[in-house]
PDB file of C-alpha atoms in Angstrom:
ATOM      1  CA  MET A  27     127.865  82.497 181.627  1.00 43.00           C
ATOM      2  CA  ALA A  28     126.577  85.863 182.794  1.00 51.00           C
ATOM      3  CA  ASP A  29     128.996  88.152 184.636  1.00 74.00           C
ATOM      4  CA  LEU A  30     126.688  88.173 187.649  1.00 85.00           C
ATOM      5  CA  CYS A  31     124.795  85.155 188.951  1.00 88.00           C
ATOM      6  CA  VAL A  32     121.865  87.394 189.850  1.00 86.00           C
ATOM      7  CA  ASP A  33     121.543  88.403 186.181  1.00 86.00           C
ATOM      8  CA  LEU A  34     120.349  84.837 185.538  1.00 83.00           C
ATOM      9  CA  VAL A  35     117.310  85.253 187.815  1.00 79.00           C
ATOM     10  CA  PRO A  36     114.314  87.162 186.354  1.00 74.00           C
ATOM     11  CA  LEU A  37     113.411  88.274 189.878  1.00 71.00           C
ATOM     12  CA  PHE A  38     116.408  90.594 189.942  1.00 77.00           C
ATOM     13  CA  THR A  39     116.400  91.929 186.369  1.00 73.00           C
ATOM     14  CA  ALA A  40     114.591  95.138 187.374  1.00 66.00           C
ATOM     15  CA  LEU A  41     117.252  96.056 189.908  1.00 72.00           C
ATOM     16  CA  PRO A  42     119.669  98.885 189.089  1.00 77.00           C
ATOM     17  CA  GLN A  43     123.151  97.616 188.301  1.00 84.00           C
ATOM     18  CA  ASP A  44     124.599  98.947 191.541  1.00 80.00           C
ATOM     19  CA  GLU A  45     121.970  97.030 193.533  1.00 76.00           C
ATOM     20  CA  LYS A  46     122.715  93.870 191.548  1.00 81.00           C
ATOM     21  CA  ILE A  47     126.365  94.219 192.445  1.00 85.00           C
ATOM     22  CA  LYS A  48     125.456  94.587 196.123  1.00 82.00           C
ATOM     23  CA  LEU A  49     123.321  91.452 195.895  1.00 82.00           C
ATOM     24  CA  GLU A  50     126.023  89.537 194.042  1.00 88.00           C
ATOM     25  CA  ARG A  51     128.382  90.148 196.956  1.00 88.00           C
ATOM     26  CA  LEU A  52     125.956  88.163 199.127  1.00 88.00           C
ATOM     27  CA  VAL A  53     125.955  85.174 196.763  1.00 91.00           C
ATOM     28  CA  GLN A  54     128.109  82.144 197.552  1.00 91.00           C
ATOM     29  CA  HIS A  55     129.756  80.523 194.514  1.00 92.00           C
ATOM     30  CA  GLN A  56     130.357  76.784 194.863  1.00 94.00           C
ATOM     31  CA  ASN A  57     131.392  74.003 192.498  1.00 96.00           C
ATOM     32  CA  TYR A  58     129.658  70.613 192.643  1.00 96.00           C
ATOM     33  CA  GLN A  59     130.628  67.355 190.995  1.00 96.00           C
ATOM     34  CA  LYS A  60     128.084  65.214 189.153  1.00 94.00           C
ATOM     35  CA  GLY A  61     125.993  63.349 191.734  1.00 94.00           C
ATOM     36  CA  GLU A  62     126.703  65.737 194.617  1.00 95.00           C
ATOM     37  CA  ILE A  63     123.755  66.999 196.653  1.00 95.00           C
ATOM     38  CA  VAL A  64     123.343  70.769 196.618  1.00 94.00           C
ATOM     39  CA  ILE A  65     120.238  70.979 198.821  1.00 93.00           C
ATOM     40  CA  ASP A  66     118.595  68.427 201.099  1.00 92.00           C
ATOM     41  CA  PRO A  67     115.944  68.676 203.833  1.00 89.00           C
ATOM     42  CA  THR A  68     118.590  69.654 206.402  1.00 86.00           C
ATOM     43  CA  VAL A  69     119.924  72.590 204.367  1.00 77.00           C
ATOM     44  CA  SER A  70     117.262  74.368 202.347  1.00 67.00           C
ATOM     45  CA  ALA A  71     117.065  78.078 203.183  1.00 76.00           C
ATOM     46  CA  ASN A  72     118.842  79.059 199.987  1.00 87.00           C
ATOM     47  CA  LEU A  73     118.006  80.252 196.513  1.00 88.00           C
ATOM     48  CA  VAL A  74     119.868  77.908 194.147  1.00 92.00           C
ATOM     49  CA  ILE A  75     121.050  79.442 190.867  1.00 92.00           C
ATOM     50  CA  VAL A  76     122.660  77.230 188.223  1.00 93.00           C
ATOM     51  CA  ALA A  77     125.466  79.438 186.895  1.00 90.00           C
ATOM     52  CA  HIS A  78     126.871  76.644 184.761  1.00 90.00           C
ATOM     53  CA  GLY A  79     125.946  72.975 184.376  1.00 92.00           C
ATOM     54  CA  SER A  80     122.736  71.198 185.315  1.00 92.00           C
ATOM     55  CA  THR A  81     120.859  69.920 188.362  1.00 94.00           C
ATOM     56  CA  LYS A  82     117.608  68.158 189.141  1.00 93.00           C
ATOM     57  CA  LEU A  83     115.018  68.910 191.795  1.00 94.00           C
ATOM     58  CA  TYR A  84     113.366  65.802 193.173  1.00 93.00           C
ATOM     59  CA  THR A  85     111.551  64.399 196.180  1.00 92.00           C
ATOM     60  CA  LEU A  86     111.944  61.104 197.986  1.00 87.00           C
ATOM     61  CA  ASP A  87     109.001  59.287 199.508  1.00 81.00           C
ATOM     62  CA  GLU A  88     109.075  56.951 202.494  1.00 81.00           C
ATOM     63  CA  THR A  89     110.208  54.045 200.312  1.00 84.00           C
ATOM     64  CA  GLY A  90     113.067  56.013 198.767  1.00 81.00           C
ATOM     65  CA  HIS A  91     111.313  56.408 195.400  1.00 84.00           C
ATOM     66  CA  GLU A  92     112.637  59.415 193.462  1.00 86.00           C
ATOM     67  CA  ASP A  93     110.145  61.741 191.780  1.00 86.00           C
ATOM     68  CA  VAL A  94     111.827  64.348 189.541  1.00 87.00           C
ATOM     69  CA  LEU A  95     109.989  67.681 189.700  1.00 87.00           C
ATOM     70  CA  GLN A  96     112.265  69.838 187.592  1.00 87.00           C
ATOM     71  CA  VAL A  97     115.474  69.688 185.569  1.00 88.00           C
ATOM     72  CA  LEU A  98     117.531  72.865 185.835  1.00 90.00           C
ATOM     73  CA  HIS A  99     120.148  74.051 183.375  1.00 88.00           C
ATOM     74  CA  THR A 100     122.387  77.102 183.145  1.00 86.00           C
ATOM     75  CA  GLY A 101     120.328  80.151 184.059  1.00 84.00           C
ATOM     76  CA  ASP A 102     117.634  78.243 185.955  1.00 89.00           C
ATOM     77  CA  TYR A 103     116.968  78.584 189.652  1.00 88.00           C
ATOM     78  CA  VAL A 104     114.882  77.101 192.441  1.00 89.00           C
ATOM     79  CA  GLY A 105     114.170  77.808 196.096  1.00 86.00           C
ATOM     80  CA  GLU A 106     112.060  80.970 196.285  1.00 77.00           C
ATOM     81  CA  ASP A 107     109.676  79.281 198.732  1.00 79.00           C
ATOM     82  CA  TRP A 108     112.579  78.243 200.962  1.00 83.00           C
ATOM     83  CA  LEU A 109     113.775  81.850 201.049  1.00 76.00           C
ATOM     84  CA  PHE A 110     110.446  82.819 202.561  1.00 75.00           C
ATOM     85  CA  GLY A 111     110.638  80.197 205.265  1.00 80.00           C
ATOM     86  CA  GLN A 112     108.802  77.189 203.836  1.00 83.00           C
ATOM     87  CA  VAL A 113     110.211  74.096 205.474  1.00 85.00           C
ATOM     88  CA  ASN A 114     111.787  71.573 203.123  1.00 86.00           C
ATOM     89  CA  THR A 115     110.745  68.124 204.296  1.00 85.00           C
ATOM     90  CA  HIS A 116     111.639  65.873 201.365  1.00 86.00           C
ATOM     91  CA  SER A 117     113.129  67.862 198.453  1.00 90.00           C
ATOM     92  CA  TYR A 118     116.636  67.521 197.062  1.00 94.00           C
ATOM     93  CA  VAL A 119     118.702  69.361 194.469  1.00 95.00           C
ATOM     94  CA  GLU A 120     121.430  67.202 192.934  1.00 95.00           C
ATOM     95  CA  ALA A 121     124.074  68.112 190.364  1.00 95.00           C
ATOM     96  CA  THR A 122     123.550  66.038 187.209  1.00 92.00           C
ATOM     97  CA  ASP A 123     126.762  67.381 185.708  1.00 92.00           C
ATOM     98  CA  ASN A 124     129.845  69.132 187.068  1.00 95.00           C
ATOM     99  CA  SER A 125     128.267  72.477 187.910  1.00 95.00           C
ATOM    100  CA  GLU A 126     128.878  75.936 189.299  1.00 94.00           C
ATOM    101  CA  ILE A 127     126.101  76.867 191.699  1.00 95.00           C
ATOM    102  CA  CYS A 128     125.310  80.233 193.259  1.00 93.00           C
ATOM    103  CA  LEU A 129     123.563  80.170 196.638  1.00 93.00           C
ATOM    104  CA  LEU A 130     121.727  83.103 198.207  1.00 90.00           C
ATOM    105  CA  ARG A 131     120.941  82.684 201.895  1.00 88.00           C
ATOM    106  CA  ARG A 132     117.482  83.467 203.260  1.00 87.00           C
ATOM    107  CA  GLN A 133     118.692  85.914 205.879  1.00 86.00           C
ATOM    108  CA  ASP A 134     120.547  87.962 203.258  1.00 87.00           C
ATOM    109  CA  PHE A 135     117.567  87.872 200.903  1.00 82.00           C
ATOM    110  CA  LEU A 136     115.165  89.115 203.577  1.00 84.00           C
ATOM    111  CA  LYS A 137     117.398  92.120 204.170  1.00 83.00           C
ATOM    112  CA  LEU A 138     117.131  92.855 200.448  1.00 79.00           C
ATOM    113  CA  ILE A 139     113.327  92.558 200.518  1.00 79.00           C
ATOM    114  CA  HIS A 140     113.151  95.170 203.257  1.00 83.00           C
ATOM    115  CA  GLN A 141     115.253  97.467 201.101  1.00 80.00           C
ATOM    116  CA  GLN A 142     113.446  96.633 197.814  1.00 77.00           C
ATOM    117  CA  PRO A 143     109.786  95.745 198.715  1.00 80.00           C
ATOM    118  CA  GLU A 144     108.737  95.711 195.031  1.00 76.00           C
ATOM    119  CA  LEU A 145     110.674  92.447 194.683  1.00 74.00           C
ATOM    120  CA  SER A 146     108.015  90.700 196.763  1.00 73.00           C
ATOM    121  CA  ILE A 147     105.432  91.364 194.041  1.00 77.00           C
ATOM    122  CA  ARG A 148     107.812  90.230 191.293  1.00 72.00           C
ATOM    123  CA  LEU A 149     108.589  87.044 193.203  1.00 70.00           C
ATOM    124  CA  LEU A 150     104.886  86.275 193.605  1.00 73.00           C
ATOM    125  CA  GLU A 151     104.316  86.671 189.857  1.00 76.00           C
ATOM    126  CA  LEU A 152     107.178  84.299 189.036  1.00 70.00           C
ATOM    127  CA  SER A 153     106.029  81.779 191.629  1.00 70.00           C
ATOM    128  CA  MET A 154     102.591  81.650 190.038  1.00 79.00           C
ATOM    129  CA  THR A 155     104.222  81.009 186.662  1.00 77.00           C
ATOM    130  CA  LYS A 156     106.204  78.091 188.094  1.00 73.00           C
ATOM    131  CA  ILE A 157     103.105  76.688 189.810  1.00 80.00           C
ATOM    132  CA  SER A 158     101.302  76.767 186.478  1.00 82.00           C
ATOM    133  CA  ALA A 159     104.191  74.872 184.857  1.00 80.00           C
ATOM    134  CA  MET A 160     104.094  72.211 187.584  1.00 81.00           C
ATOM    135  CA  GLN A 161     100.334  71.843 187.148  1.00 86.00           C
ATOM    136  CA  LYS A 162     100.915  71.172 183.448  1.00 85.00           C
ATOM    137  CA  GLN A 163     103.418  68.458 184.339  1.00 86.00           C
ATOM    138  CA  ILE A 164     100.965  66.861 186.763  1.00 88.00           C
ATOM    139  CA  GLN A 165      98.320  66.932 184.033  1.00 87.00           C
ATOM    140  CA  LEU A 166     100.684  65.118 181.690  1.00 89.00           C
ATOM    141  CA  LEU A 167     101.586  62.481 184.252  1.00 89.00           C
ATOM    142  CA  THR A 168      97.925  61.555 184.720  1.00 91.00           C
ATOM    143  CA  LEU A 169      97.868  60.235 181.143  1.00 91.00           C
ATOM    144  CA  PRO A 170      98.423  56.465 181.414  1.00 91.00           C
ATOM    145  CA  LYS A 171     100.248  55.972 178.102  1.00 93.00           C
ATOM    146  CA  VAL A 172     103.746  57.399 177.714  1.00 93.00           C
ATOM    147  CA  GLU A 173     103.199  58.153 174.021  1.00 94.00           C
ATOM    148  CA  GLU A 174     100.162  60.266 174.889  1.00 94.00           C
ATOM    149  CA  ARG A 175     102.132  62.165 177.538  1.00 93.00           C
ATOM    150  CA  LEU A 176     104.857  62.790 174.992  1.00 93.00           C
ATOM    151  CA  PHE A 177     102.556  63.911 172.212  1.00 95.00           C
ATOM    152  CA  LYS A 178     100.531  66.135 174.546  1.00 93.00           C
ATOM    153  CA  TYR A 179     103.766  67.750 175.789  1.00 93.00           C
ATOM    154  CA  LEU A 180     104.879  68.409 172.205  1.00 93.00           C
ATOM    155  CA  GLN A 181     101.492  69.904 171.336  1.00 93.00           C
ATOM    156  CA  MET A 182     101.602  72.165 174.379  1.00 90.00           C
ATOM    157  CA  TYR A 183     105.117  73.338 173.535  1.00 91.00           C
ATOM    158  CA  ALA A 184     104.179  73.916 169.893  1.00 93.00           C
ATOM    159  CA  ASN A 185     101.220  76.047 170.985  1.00 92.00           C
ATOM    160  CA  GLU A 186     103.442  77.960 173.385  1.00 87.00           C
ATOM    161  CA  ILE A 187     105.983  78.942 170.718  1.00 91.00           C
ATOM    162  CA  GLY A 188     103.486  79.126 167.853  1.00 92.00           C
ATOM    163  CA  GLN A 189     105.312  76.616 165.635  1.00 92.00           C
ATOM    164  CA  ASN A 190     104.760  72.973 164.710  1.00 92.00           C
ATOM    165  CA  SER A 191     108.435  72.441 163.881  1.00 93.00           C
ATOM    166  CA  PHE A 192     111.032  73.009 166.587  1.00 93.00           C
ATOM    167  CA  VAL A 193     114.054  71.705 168.433  1.00 92.00           C
ATOM    168  CA  LEU A 194     113.255  69.941 171.702  1.00 89.00           C
ATOM    169  CA  PRO A 195     113.846  72.388 174.558  1.00 85.00           C
ATOM    170  CA  LEU A 196     115.242  69.627 176.795  1.00 83.00           C
ATOM    171  CA  LYS A 197     117.751  66.855 176.341  1.00 83.00           C
ATOM    172  CA  LEU A 198     116.061  63.521 175.628  1.00 85.00           C
ATOM    173  CA  LYS A 199     117.031  62.061 179.015  1.00 84.00           C
ATOM    174  CA  ASP A 200     115.736  65.152 180.829  1.00 86.00           C
ATOM    175  CA  LEU A 201     112.455  65.094 178.939  1.00 88.00           C
ATOM    176  CA  ALA A 202     112.086  61.396 179.744  1.00 90.00           C
ATOM    177  CA  LEU A 203     112.476  62.196 183.458  1.00 86.00           C
ATOM    178  CA  TYR A 204     109.987  65.058 183.156  1.00 87.00           C
ATOM    179  CA  LEU A 205     107.423  62.704 181.608  1.00 91.00           C
ATOM    180  CA  GLY A 206     108.005  60.000 184.192  1.00 89.00           C
ATOM    181  CA  THR A 207     109.676  57.421 181.974  1.00 90.00           C
ATOM    182  CA  THR A 208     113.089  56.110 180.952  1.00 90.00           C
ATOM    183  CA  PRO A 209     115.199  57.296 177.987  1.00 89.00           C
ATOM    184  CA  GLU A 210     114.817  53.867 176.371  1.00 92.00           C
ATOM    185  CA  THR A 211     111.019  53.925 176.610  1.00 93.00           C
ATOM    186  CA  PHE A 212     111.003  57.536 175.475  1.00 90.00           C
ATOM    187  CA  SER A 213     112.923  56.617 172.302  1.00 90.00           C
ATOM    188  CA  ARG A 214     110.560  53.726 171.566  1.00 93.00           C
ATOM    189  CA  LYS A 215     107.515  55.956 171.967  1.00 93.00           C
ATOM    190  CA  CYS A 216     109.012  58.573 169.642  1.00 91.00           C
ATOM    191  CA  ALA A 217     109.419  55.831 167.037  1.00 92.00           C
ATOM    192  CA  LEU A 218     105.835  54.693 167.658  1.00 94.00           C
ATOM    193  CA  LEU A 219     104.481  58.205 167.090  1.00 94.00           C
ATOM    194  CA  GLU A 220     106.503  58.415 163.888  1.00 93.00           C
ATOM    195  CA  ASP A 221     105.079  55.087 162.713  1.00 93.00           C
ATOM    196  CA  GLN A 222     101.588  56.420 163.460  1.00 93.00           C
ATOM    197  CA  GLY A 223     102.307  59.456 161.280  1.00 94.00           C
ATOM    198  CA  ARG A 224     101.809  61.922 164.129  1.00 94.00           C
ATOM    199  CA  LEU A 225     105.294  63.439 163.988  1.00 93.00           C
ATOM    200  CA  SER A 226     108.666  63.269 162.323  1.00 92.00           C
ATOM    201  CA  MET A 227     111.906  63.416 164.284  1.00 90.00           C
ATOM    202  CA  ILE A 228     115.522  63.907 163.240  1.00 89.00           C
ATOM    203  CA  LEU A 229     117.787  63.970 166.282  1.00 85.00           C
ATOM    204  CA  ARG A 230     116.106  66.658 168.469  1.00 86.00           C
ATOM    205  CA  GLN A 231     114.278  68.340 165.582  1.00 91.00           C
ATOM    206  CA  ILE A 232     110.534  67.667 165.813  1.00 92.00           C
ATOM    207  CA  ALA A 233     107.763  68.338 163.303  1.00 94.00           C
ATOM    208  CA  LEU A 234     104.179  67.653 164.339  1.00 94.00           C
ATOM    209  CA  ILE A 235     102.003  66.356 161.522  1.00 87.00           C
TER     210      ILE A 235
END
């Protein structure tokens, strides 16, 4: 784990060390057990940094259906839009493992922005990157067949890293959630793609053919 929680957030990497230390003093360190809610619609004006462990960001519709938007591991974060005052109406962050979470309150962050206005530009750049990633996920979820979602995801990742052989960047259960399916179905579709000669898979090692 990094010495400072803020070192895990790309937004703050350009800050001088003394400014990072000042910011770190504003961060609240809290431990959450697996299944505990970190953020819900009643408490959302925080930047959530996963210092250790894992969480998931999801929404609930009127029927209580859960739609996972993002799986966060050590070093990931979420909540920039909440820091800037966007109202959270139906989003939740839940610990999926025993986790250490760092929380930065909106009011403290806004004070920092006034002192370091260049962070606003950096935050905008990162937000656009995350929006692009979410658009890719939406594109995948429009594909009706799970095996096509899976293979398209693997192709996109291979193009991103410039290699056709790689270790899956997510745990199998997390990737299944990301692709809108179950771990059991995910495993079956991996086997189907292998049978079709489109990939080979040994544990989490993938080779596209």
